[in-house]
Amino acid sequence: MLFSDVVQASETVRATRSRKTKIATLAALLSEAAPDELGPVVAWVSGELRQGRIGTGWRTLTALECEPSELATLTVSSVDSTLSELATTSGPGSTNRRKELLRGLWTAATAEQQAFLMRLLGGELRQGALTAIVAEAVAVAAAVPIELVRRAYMLSGQLPVTAVAALTGGAEALGEFRLEVGRPIQPMLASPGAALDEAMAEFGDEVSVEHKLDGARIQVHREGSRVWVFTRTLRDITAGVPELVDLVAQLNCVSVVLDGETLALTDSGRPRPFQETMSRFAEVSTTRELLLHPYFFDCLHLNGADLLDAPLHERRTALTEVAAAHSIPALIRPDAEAAAEYFDGALAAGHEGVMVKSLLAPYAAGRRGRSWQKIKPTHTLDLLVLGAEWGYGRRTGYLSNLHLGARDPETGDPVMVGKTFKGLTDALLQWQTAEFPRHERARDEYTVYLWPELVVEIALDGVQVSSRYPGGVALRFARVVRYRPDKSAADADTIETVRALLP
């Protein structure tokens, strides 16, 4: 398959708001790909690289000055091969070899292909082909139910792997995916809840109310004496968290998969700020003295038995059996008064609020339905930073006023919903001014415009109808809570979630 076929399909997807057209376009592309081409093609249209990080940033890419080719001769296999070599080239002479590889790729690419590669390698391929859309395209191309694709993707953790199975082996191959200890699965996510009493009423008597911790999501696996620890984005951080590894290795079991949060605590036992916990997840951490404490809330596998399809009340029983001392506090089937007191207690202990969960629901990746709801005392949204204006007065010289956007669930594109400079500390102002140029897509005299990849948590008093912004809504009294380096652009809240806060 020619690389130009992928680029053309990508442009078609970017140019339309029709979900049906996006899926049909991608399904046609996948149907034409050879089995060994499916992996890279699925990764690319999802805006990812099959090789993961290849150590090539915007500065390197923008420094390339190569005239584009007049002929589209690049193939999917040749591009993927070059990317693989880039990912594995290291040691003496590697800098020159990497430049040589990039120049060769850029010289062979047409102008359209260069633009595509620039967005792909820079992590900014904003074409609206979110994984949910690509998954549906896989189902259409393979003529299999979308539920099978979603489940296989959850279990494999990799959509390219799922796509190869679907298009080469059909429903039978997808049905062979199982939870594999040591291989992370896509996590189940919570939806924002309006109020505690509403969430309680929605689930009736079969409800669990848990503390919502201000920590970082982890998924731990153990098989015998071997332990793995993964982040929310399925990154393996085992080597960087020895205290978690040691604790899981001492649990009384043969094999286990646990889902939970981890956070650093003060000497008094209260949670430290989120950024301090996240500092332990950095590529090069200098804060090993901050010990992480795990708080598990789900058990997905125990001693050879998979529990994904079991209702939450059974999974909690297994959790109590294997890790009761390290589980998040929870009330099972409380009445409204007890739940309200528990909510107040969570806030007093320094936590964000509570999670309200259906005890009857199985474990399902992503935000499919509202079986888990997060309840906080104030509204918060995870939004994309679209730009920042230069400050004035005390903030002269700093990038200050943020342009905020929600995600359009149909296209994946950002929709601007407001601005704010409130809540920005001096440290954050300094960080923004140093970090934002690395994500710059354009600028004018007053504003630096960013590719939408940074996620920031925003507290707000509500939402109002407004013609000022494209989404038709505006945030009321928005203020910055923190940045979320543990979240990608695909994790940002949608414009539908923002509109749902309208009175």
XYZ file of C-alpha atoms in Angstrom, residues 62 77 100 113 118 166 179 190 198 232 279 324 331 333 336 351 354 356 363 368-369 390 406 419 428 465 485:
27
model
C 11.147 21.991 11.787
C 6.245 -0.627 4.801
C 20.204 10.971 7.787
C 3.116 13.558 3.117
C 5.186 16.490 10.767
C -10.098 -8.729 13.460
C -6.771 -10.935 30.274
C -15.745 7.565 35.522
C -28.892 11.960 42.017
C -3.281 5.188 33.239
C 6.879 13.738 39.902
C -7.962 -5.282 52.317
C -19.423 2.294 51.942
C -25.174 -0.005 50.053
C -28.530 8.762 51.743
C -9.647 14.120 49.098
C -16.393 10.495 46.249
C -20.411 6.416 43.249
C -15.586 -3.780 34.270
C -19.137 3.433 28.421
C -22.298 4.337 30.308
C 1.188 37.396 27.166
C -13.373 20.995 25.058
C -10.367 31.868 28.898
C 2.824 27.801 37.038
C -25.089 30.198 27.085
C 0.316 15.183 32.640
